[in-house]
Each structure stands twice: as C-alpha cells, then as structure tokens.
PDB file of C-alpha atoms in Angstrom:
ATOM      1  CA  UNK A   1      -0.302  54.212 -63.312  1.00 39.00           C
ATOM      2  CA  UNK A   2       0.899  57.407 -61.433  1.00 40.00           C
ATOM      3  CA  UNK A   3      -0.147  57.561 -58.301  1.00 42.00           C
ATOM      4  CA  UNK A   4      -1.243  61.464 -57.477  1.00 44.00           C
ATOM      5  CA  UNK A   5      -1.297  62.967 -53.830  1.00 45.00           C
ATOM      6  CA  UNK A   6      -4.382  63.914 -51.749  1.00 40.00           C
ATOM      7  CA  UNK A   7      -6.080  66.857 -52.725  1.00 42.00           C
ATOM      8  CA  UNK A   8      -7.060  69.217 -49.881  1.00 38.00           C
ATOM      9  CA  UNK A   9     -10.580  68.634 -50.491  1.00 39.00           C
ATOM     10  CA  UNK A  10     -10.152  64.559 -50.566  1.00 37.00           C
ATOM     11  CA  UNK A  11      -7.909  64.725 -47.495  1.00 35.00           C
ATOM     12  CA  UNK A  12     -10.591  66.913 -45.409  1.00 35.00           C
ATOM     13  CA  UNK A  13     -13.302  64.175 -47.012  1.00 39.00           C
ATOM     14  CA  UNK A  14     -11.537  61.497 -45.467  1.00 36.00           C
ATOM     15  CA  UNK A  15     -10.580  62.761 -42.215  1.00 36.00           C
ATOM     16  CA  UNK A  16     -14.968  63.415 -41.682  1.00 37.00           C
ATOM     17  CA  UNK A  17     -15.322  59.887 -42.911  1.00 39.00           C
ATOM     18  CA  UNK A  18     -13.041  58.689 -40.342  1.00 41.00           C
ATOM     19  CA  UNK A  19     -14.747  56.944 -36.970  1.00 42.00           C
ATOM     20  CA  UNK A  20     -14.436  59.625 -34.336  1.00 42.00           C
ATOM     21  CA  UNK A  21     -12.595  57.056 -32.168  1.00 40.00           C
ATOM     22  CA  UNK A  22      -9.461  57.502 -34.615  1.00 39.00           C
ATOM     23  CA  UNK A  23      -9.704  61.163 -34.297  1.00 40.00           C
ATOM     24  CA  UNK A  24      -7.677  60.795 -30.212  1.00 44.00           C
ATOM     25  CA  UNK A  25      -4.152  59.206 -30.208  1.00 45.00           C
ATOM     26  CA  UNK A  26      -4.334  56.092 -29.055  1.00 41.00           C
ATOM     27  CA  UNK A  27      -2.775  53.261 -26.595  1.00 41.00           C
ATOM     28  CA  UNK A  28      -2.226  49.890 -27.202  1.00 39.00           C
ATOM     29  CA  UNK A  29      -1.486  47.528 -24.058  1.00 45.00           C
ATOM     30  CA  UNK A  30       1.504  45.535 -24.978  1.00 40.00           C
ATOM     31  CA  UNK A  31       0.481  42.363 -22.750  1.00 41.00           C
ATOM     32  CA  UNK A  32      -3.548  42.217 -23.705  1.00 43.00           C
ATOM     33  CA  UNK A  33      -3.840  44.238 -26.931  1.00 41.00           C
ATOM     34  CA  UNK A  34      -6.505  46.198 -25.783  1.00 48.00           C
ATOM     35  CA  UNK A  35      -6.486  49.325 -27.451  1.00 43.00           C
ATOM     36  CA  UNK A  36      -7.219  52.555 -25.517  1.00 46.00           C
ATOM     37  CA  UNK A  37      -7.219  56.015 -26.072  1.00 48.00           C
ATOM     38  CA  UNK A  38      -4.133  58.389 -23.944  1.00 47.00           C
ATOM     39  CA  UNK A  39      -4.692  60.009 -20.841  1.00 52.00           C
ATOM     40  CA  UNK A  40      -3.284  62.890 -18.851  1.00 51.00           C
ATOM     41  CA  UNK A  41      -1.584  60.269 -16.764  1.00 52.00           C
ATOM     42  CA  UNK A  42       0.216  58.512 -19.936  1.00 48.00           C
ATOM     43  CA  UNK A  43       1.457  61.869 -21.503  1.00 46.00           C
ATOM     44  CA  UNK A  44       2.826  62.288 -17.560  1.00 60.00           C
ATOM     45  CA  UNK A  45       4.823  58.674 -18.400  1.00 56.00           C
ATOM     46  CA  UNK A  46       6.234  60.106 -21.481  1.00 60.00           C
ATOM     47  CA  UNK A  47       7.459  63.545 -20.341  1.00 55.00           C
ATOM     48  CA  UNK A  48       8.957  61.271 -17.310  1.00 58.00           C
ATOM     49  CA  UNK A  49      10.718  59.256 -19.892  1.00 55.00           C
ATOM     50  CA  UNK A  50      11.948  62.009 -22.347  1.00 58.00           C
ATOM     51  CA  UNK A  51      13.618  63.464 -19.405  1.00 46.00           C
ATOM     52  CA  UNK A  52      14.921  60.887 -17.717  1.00 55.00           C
ATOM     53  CA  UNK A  53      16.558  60.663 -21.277  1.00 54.00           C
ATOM     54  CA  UNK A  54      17.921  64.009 -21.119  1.00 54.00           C
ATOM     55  CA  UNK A  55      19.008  63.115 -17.786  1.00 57.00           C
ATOM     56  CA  UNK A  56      20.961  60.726 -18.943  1.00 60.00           C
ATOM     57  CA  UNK A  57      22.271  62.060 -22.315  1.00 77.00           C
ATOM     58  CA  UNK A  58      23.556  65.076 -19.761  1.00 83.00           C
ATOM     59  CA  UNK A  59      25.232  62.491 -17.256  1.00 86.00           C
ATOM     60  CA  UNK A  60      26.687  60.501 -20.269  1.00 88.00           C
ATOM     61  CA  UNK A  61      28.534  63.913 -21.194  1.00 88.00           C
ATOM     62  CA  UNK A  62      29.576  65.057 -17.559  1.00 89.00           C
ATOM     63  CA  UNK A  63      31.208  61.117 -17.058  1.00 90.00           C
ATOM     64  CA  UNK A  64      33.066  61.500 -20.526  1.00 90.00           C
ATOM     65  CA  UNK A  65      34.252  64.877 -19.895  1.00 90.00           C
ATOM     66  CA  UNK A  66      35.657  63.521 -16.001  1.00 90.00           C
ATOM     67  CA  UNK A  67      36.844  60.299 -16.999  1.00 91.00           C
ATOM     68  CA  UNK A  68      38.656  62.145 -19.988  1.00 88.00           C
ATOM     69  CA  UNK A  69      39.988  64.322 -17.500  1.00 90.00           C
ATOM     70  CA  UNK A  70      41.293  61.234 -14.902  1.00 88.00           C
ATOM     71  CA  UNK A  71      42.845  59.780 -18.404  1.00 87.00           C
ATOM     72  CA  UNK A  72      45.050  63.248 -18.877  1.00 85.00           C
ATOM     73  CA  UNK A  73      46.109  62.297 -14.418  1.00 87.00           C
ATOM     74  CA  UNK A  74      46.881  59.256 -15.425  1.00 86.00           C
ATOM     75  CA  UNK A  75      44.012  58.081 -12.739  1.00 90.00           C
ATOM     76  CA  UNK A  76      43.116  54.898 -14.938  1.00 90.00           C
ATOM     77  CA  UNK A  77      40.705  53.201 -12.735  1.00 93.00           C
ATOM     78  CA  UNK A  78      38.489  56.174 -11.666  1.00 93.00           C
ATOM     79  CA  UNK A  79      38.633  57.288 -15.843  1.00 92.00           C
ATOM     80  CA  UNK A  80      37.596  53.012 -16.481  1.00 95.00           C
ATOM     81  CA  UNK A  81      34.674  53.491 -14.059  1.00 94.00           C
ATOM     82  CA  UNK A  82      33.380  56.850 -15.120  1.00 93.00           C
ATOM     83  CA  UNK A  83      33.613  55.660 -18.800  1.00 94.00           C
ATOM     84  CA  UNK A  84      31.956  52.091 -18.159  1.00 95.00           C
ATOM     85  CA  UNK A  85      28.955  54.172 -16.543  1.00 93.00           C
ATOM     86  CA  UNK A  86      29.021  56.314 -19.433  1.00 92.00           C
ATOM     87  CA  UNK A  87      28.344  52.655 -21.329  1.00 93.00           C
ATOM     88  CA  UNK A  88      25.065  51.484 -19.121  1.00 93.00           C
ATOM     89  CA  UNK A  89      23.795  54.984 -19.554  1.00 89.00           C
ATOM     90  CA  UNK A  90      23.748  54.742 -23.117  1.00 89.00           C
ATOM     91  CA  UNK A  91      24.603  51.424 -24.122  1.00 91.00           C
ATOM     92  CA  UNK A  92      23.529  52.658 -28.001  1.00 88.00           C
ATOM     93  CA  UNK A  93      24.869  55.831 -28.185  1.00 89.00           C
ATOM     94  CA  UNK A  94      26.763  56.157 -31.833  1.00 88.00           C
ATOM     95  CA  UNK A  95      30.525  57.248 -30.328  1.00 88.00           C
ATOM     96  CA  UNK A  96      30.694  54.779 -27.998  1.00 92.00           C
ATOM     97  CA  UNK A  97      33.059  53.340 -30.346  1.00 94.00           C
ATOM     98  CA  UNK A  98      35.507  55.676 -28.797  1.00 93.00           C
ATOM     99  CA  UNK A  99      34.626  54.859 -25.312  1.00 93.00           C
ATOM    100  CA  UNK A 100      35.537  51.109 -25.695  1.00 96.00           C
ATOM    101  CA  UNK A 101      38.542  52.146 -27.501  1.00 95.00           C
ATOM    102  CA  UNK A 102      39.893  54.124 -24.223  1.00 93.00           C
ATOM    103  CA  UNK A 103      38.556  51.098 -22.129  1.00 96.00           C
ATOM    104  CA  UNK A 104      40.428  49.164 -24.142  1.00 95.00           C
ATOM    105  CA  UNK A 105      44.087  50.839 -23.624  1.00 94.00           C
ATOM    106  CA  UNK A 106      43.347  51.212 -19.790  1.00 94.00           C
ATOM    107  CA  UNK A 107      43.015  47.349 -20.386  1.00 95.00           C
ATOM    108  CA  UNK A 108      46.262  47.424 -22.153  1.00 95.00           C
ATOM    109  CA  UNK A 109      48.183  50.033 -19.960  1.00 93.00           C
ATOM    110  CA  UNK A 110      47.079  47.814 -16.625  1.00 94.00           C
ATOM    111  CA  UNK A 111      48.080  44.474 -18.829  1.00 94.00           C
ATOM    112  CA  UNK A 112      44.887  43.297 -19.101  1.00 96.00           C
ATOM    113  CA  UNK A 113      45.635  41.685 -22.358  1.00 97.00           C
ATOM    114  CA  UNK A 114      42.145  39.465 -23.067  1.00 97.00           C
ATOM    115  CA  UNK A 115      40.194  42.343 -21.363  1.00 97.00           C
ATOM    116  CA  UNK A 116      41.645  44.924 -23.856  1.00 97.00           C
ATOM    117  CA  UNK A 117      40.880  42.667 -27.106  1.00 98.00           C
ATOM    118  CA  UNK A 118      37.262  42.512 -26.301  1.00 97.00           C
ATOM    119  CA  UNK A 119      37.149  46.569 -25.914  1.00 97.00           C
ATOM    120  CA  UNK A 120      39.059  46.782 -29.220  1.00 98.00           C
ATOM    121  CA  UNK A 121      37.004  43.628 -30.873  1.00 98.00           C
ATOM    122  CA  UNK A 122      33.566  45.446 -30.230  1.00 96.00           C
ATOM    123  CA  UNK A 123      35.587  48.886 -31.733  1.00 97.00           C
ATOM    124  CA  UNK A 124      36.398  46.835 -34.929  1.00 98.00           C
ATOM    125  CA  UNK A 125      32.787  45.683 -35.166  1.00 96.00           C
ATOM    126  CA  UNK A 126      31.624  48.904 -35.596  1.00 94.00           C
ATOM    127  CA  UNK A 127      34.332  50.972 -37.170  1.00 95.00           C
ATOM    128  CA  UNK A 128      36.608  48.261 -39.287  1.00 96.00           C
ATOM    129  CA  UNK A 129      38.655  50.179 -40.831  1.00 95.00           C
ATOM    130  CA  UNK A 130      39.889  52.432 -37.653  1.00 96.00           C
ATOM    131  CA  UNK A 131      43.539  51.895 -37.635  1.00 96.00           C
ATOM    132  CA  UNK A 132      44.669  52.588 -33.957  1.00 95.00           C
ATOM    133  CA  UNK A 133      42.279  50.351 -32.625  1.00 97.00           C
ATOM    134  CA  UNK A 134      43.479  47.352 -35.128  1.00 97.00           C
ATOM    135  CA  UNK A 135      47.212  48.049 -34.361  1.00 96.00           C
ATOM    136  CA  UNK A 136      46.365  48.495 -30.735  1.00 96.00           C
ATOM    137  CA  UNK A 137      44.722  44.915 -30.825  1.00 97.00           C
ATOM    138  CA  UNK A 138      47.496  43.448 -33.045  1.00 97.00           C
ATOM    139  CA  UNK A 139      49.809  44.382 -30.080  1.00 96.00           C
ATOM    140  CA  UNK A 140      47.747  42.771 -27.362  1.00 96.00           C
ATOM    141  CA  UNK A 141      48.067  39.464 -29.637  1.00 97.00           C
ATOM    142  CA  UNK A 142      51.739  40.288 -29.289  1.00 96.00           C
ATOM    143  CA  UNK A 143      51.660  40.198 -25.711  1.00 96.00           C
ATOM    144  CA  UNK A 144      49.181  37.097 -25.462  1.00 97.00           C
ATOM    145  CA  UNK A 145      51.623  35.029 -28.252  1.00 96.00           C
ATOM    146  CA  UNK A 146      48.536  34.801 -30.716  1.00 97.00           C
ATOM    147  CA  UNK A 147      51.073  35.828 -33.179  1.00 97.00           C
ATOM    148  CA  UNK A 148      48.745  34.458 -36.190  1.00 97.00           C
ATOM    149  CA  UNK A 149      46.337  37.003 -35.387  1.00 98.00           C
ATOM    150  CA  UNK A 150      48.483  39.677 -34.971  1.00 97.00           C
ATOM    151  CA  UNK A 151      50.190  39.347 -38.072  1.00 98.00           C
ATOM    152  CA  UNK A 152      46.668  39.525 -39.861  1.00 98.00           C
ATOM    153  CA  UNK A 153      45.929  42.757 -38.305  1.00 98.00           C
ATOM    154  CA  UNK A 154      49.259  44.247 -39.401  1.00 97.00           C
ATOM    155  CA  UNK A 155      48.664  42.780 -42.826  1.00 97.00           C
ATOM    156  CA  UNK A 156      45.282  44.234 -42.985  1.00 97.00           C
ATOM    157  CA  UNK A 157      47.163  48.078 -41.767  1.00 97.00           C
ATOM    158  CA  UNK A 158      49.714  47.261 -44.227  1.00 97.00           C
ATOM    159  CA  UNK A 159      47.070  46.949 -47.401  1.00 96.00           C
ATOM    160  CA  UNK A 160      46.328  50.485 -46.613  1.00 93.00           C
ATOM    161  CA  UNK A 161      50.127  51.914 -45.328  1.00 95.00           C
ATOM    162  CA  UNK A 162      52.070  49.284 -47.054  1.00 95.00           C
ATOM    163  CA  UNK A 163      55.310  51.935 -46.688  1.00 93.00           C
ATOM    164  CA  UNK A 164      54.709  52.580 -43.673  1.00 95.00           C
ATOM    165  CA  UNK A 165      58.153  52.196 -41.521  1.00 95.00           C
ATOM    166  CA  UNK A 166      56.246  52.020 -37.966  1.00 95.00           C
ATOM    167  CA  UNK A 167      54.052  49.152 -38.966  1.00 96.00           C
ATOM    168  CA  UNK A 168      56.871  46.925 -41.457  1.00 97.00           C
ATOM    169  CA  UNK A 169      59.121  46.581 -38.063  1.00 96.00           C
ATOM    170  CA  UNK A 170      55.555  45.639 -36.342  1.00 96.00           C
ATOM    171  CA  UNK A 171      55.118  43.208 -38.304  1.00 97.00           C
ATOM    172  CA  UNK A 172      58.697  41.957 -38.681  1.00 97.00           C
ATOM    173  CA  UNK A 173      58.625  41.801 -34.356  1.00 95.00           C
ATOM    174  CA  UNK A 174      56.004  39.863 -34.942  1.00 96.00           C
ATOM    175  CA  UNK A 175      57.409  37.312 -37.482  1.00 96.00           C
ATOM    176  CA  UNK A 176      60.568  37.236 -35.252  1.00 94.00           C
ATOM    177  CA  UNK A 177      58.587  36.323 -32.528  1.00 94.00           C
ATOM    178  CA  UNK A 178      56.516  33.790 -34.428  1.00 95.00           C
ATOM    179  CA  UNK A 179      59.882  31.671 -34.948  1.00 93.00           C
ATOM    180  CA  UNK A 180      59.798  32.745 -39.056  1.00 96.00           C
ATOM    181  CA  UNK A 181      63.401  34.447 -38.680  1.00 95.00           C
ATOM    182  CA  UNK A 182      64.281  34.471 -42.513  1.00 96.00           C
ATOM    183  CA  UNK A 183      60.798  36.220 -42.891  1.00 97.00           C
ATOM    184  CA  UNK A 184      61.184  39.026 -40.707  1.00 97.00           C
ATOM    185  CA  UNK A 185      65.212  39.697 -42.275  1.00 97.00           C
ATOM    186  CA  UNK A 186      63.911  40.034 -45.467  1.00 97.00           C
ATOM    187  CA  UNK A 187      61.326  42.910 -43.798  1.00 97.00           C
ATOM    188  CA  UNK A 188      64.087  44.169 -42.136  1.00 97.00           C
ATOM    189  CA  UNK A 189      66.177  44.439 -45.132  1.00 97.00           C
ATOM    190  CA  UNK A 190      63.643  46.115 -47.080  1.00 97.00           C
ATOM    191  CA  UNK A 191      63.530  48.309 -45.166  1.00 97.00           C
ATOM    192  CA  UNK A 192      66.926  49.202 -44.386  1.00 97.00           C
ATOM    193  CA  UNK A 193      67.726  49.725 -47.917  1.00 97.00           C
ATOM    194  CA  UNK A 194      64.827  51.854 -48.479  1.00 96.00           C
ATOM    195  CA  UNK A 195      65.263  53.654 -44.983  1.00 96.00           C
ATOM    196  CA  UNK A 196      68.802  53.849 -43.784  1.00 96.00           C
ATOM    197  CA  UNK A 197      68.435  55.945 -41.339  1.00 96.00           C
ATOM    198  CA  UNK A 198      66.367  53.945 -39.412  1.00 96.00           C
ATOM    199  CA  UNK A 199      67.977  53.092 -36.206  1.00 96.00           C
ATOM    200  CA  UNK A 200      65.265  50.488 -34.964  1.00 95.00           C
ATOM    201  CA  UNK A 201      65.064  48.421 -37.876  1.00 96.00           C
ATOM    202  CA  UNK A 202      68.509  48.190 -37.330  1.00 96.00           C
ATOM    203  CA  UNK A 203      68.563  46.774 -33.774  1.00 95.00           C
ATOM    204  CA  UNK A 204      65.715  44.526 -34.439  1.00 95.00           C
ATOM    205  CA  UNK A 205      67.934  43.102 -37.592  1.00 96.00           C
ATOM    206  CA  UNK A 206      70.794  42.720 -34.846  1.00 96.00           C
ATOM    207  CA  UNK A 207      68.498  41.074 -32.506  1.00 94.00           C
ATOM    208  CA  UNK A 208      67.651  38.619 -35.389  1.00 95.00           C
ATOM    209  CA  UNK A 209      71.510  37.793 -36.280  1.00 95.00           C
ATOM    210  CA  UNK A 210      72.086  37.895 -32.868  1.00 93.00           C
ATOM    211  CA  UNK A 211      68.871  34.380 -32.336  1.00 91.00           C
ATOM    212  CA  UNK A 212      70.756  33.459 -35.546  1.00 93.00           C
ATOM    213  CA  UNK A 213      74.532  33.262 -33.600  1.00 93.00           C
ATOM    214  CA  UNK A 214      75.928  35.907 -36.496  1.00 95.00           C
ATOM    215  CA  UNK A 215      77.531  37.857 -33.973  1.00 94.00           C
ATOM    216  CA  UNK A 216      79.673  39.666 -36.532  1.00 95.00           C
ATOM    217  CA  UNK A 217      76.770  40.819 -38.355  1.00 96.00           C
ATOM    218  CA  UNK A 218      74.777  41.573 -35.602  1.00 95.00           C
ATOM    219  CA  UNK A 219      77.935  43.684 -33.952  1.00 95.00           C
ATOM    220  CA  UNK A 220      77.723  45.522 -37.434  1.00 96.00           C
ATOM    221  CA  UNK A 221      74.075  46.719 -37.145  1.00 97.00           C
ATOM    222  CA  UNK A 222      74.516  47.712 -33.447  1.00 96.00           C
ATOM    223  CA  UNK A 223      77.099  49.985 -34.679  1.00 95.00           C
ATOM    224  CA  UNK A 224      74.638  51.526 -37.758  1.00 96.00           C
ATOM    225  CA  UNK A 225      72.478  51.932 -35.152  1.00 96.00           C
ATOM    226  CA  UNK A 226      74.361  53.848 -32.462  1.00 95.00           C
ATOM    227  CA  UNK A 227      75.671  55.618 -35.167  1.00 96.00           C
ATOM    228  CA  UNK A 228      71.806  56.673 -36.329  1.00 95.00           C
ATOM    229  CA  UNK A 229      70.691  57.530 -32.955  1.00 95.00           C
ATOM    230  CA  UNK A 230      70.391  54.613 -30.840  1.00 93.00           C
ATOM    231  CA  UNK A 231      70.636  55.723 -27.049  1.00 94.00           C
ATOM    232  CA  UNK A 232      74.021  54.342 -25.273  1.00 93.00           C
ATOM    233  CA  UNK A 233      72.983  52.440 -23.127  1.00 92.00           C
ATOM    234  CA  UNK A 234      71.116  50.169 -25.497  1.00 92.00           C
ATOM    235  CA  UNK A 235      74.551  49.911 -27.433  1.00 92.00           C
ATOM    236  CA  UNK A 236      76.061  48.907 -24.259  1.00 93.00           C
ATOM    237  CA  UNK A 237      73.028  46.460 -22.911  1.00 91.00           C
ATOM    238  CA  UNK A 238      73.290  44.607 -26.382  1.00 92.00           C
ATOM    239  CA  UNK A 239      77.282  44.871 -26.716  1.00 92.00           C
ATOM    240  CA  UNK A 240      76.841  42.977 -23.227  1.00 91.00           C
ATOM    241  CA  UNK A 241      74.394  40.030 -24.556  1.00 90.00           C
ATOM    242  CA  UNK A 242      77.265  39.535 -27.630  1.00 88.00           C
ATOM    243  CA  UNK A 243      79.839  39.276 -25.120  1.00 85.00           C
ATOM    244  CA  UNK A 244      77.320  36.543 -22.700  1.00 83.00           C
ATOM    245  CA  UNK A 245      76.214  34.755 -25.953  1.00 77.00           C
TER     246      UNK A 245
END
C-alpha cells in the first residue's frame, strides 16, 4: 500500500479535531512528569540558555585564536591553558580533534610522554586515519620504550606511505631500539639502495654496525654520509665513539 500525504483539507480537519490543550507548546517536568503548558518565564530560560551558548561558542573562538597565538611565542603553558578552557567550554564541539592534538605536542615538547599519548589516543578515536597524530604518538612510545606499540603505528603509516623515506628510518630507529638489529639493516639497506642520497639512513646504518662492533663498515657509512650532507661535527662526534669503542 502507498502511503499518500495529508491533504490540506484533512490536515486543517485534524488540527480542529485536536484537544485545544495540544494547540500551546508544552512542558514536561523531568523529575514528576507532570506535563504543563510554557510560560513567559520558561521562554526567558531558553533565550538565557541559547545565549549563554553563543557566549560560549564566541569564548571557545577568542581562546583558540590566543592560545594559537601563545603556540606561534612559543608560550606553551599559557597556549595549554587557553586551549584546555577551550575543551570545558565545548567539550563536544566537532574540531576539538585538533585541540587535543596541540595539547598533545605541548605534552610532547614539555616531555610529558604519558600525558601526550592520551591527547593523541582521544585524536585517534575520532579521526583514525590522521597521520601526524599516529606518528606523533608512535614517537612518544619511542621515548616511553613501548617499542611494540610504536612499531604498530609506523606499520599502520607505512600501509598507506609504504615508500615513504621519513617513516622506513622511523621505523628502522625503532627496530634498532627494540634490540631486532638484523631487522632494522635490512630497512636500512632498502633503503639505501633505493635512496642513496640519503645521508640519515646512512648514519643510522653506521650506528647499527657500530652496536654490531663492524667498525670498518660503520667508518664506511660515516664517510657516505659526510659525503651526502651530514654536518661535521656529527662526522667528528661519531669518528670519536669509533675511536672510544
């Protein structure tokens, strides 16, 4: 059966049918259920709330725009206060995705390791597939030796970049650091061949040799690397581990 829509006529029928009481906009009480209808004195209470909700929508602006501002100074508590106010004003508000992610490198920049993977966790919730946040996480993992975890966020980047040079010697740090040597040279290697220009992939494979004790290898690299652009005195701090080792 197809259901047709209200004719005029039957729509005026029905609204004179309809007990006058239902006619007024009504109020239910929450706590008793009695049902009354609205007074001057509740549409008062509503204008109060809808601007006390422009109120805040406007302070939630004027806080992101000032702590945004204390970011570009470098001021990073007064930017972390303005921008956790901005949070209780409008705890729903759909980009606070991005305000958690800035609270979550102030975190980071301050070393607040466990602080800054909650920030970035509640980013992730909500936007999974936003990349900076999910590398910046996979480095506080780094930093807190949770290397598991941090390899499964570079994993997950690499699905999506898997050429990417940046995030290959990410991950190969982190395999390094994890104690899987052999895993992170055969990164390394990769990438060397396919990059050789790359002046960091080279230190970080002479860092490896150099765990490894293949100080002629890892002499080699340092030189590939200098020669690619690696600052001097890098060359020189690592020619001076060789010669400790």
């Amino acid at each position: 059966m197809i259901h047709r829509p209200f004719t005029t006529l039957s729509l005026l029928m029905l609204l004179c049918m309809l007990p006058e009481s239902l006619h007024a906009q009504t109020v239910i009480d929450m706590h008793t259920g009695r049902v009354s209808g609205k007074t001057k004195e509740d549409y008062d209470i509503a204008a109060r709330e809808k601007w006390q909700l422009e109120q805040d929508s406007l302070e939630y602006i004027d806080c992101l725009t000032r702590a945004f501002n204390y970011l570009h100074a470098d001021s990073l508590l007064q930017a972390q206060d303005l921008l956790e106010r901005a949070l209780r004003l409008r705890p729903d508000a759909p980009g606070n995705y991005v305000v958690e992610h800035n609270l979550g490198r102030i975190a980071m920049a301050r070393n607040r390791w466990k602080e800054a993977v909650n920030f970035l966790n509640k980013v992730l919730q909500r936007q999974p597939n936003m990349g900076e946040a999910r590398e910046d996480r996979a480095t506080c993992y780094l930093q807190l030796q949770m290397f598991d975890l941090a390899l499964r966020d570079y994993d997950n980047l690499l699905l999506q970049h898997p050429d990417d040079e940046h995030l290959l010697l990410l991950k190969a740090i982190a395999l390094n650091r994890s104690g899987a040597v052999y895993d992170s040279l055969d990164i390394l290697d990769s990438l060397i061949a396919q990059h050789p220009e790359n002046a960091e992939a080279y230190l970080l494979r002479a860092e490896t040799y150099l765990m490894l004790g293949q100080h002629g290898y890892a002499r080699r690299d340092i030189k590939l690397a200098e020669k690619h652009g690696l600052p001097d005195n890098e060359v020189q701090h690592f020619m001076q581990r060789l010669k400790e080792d």
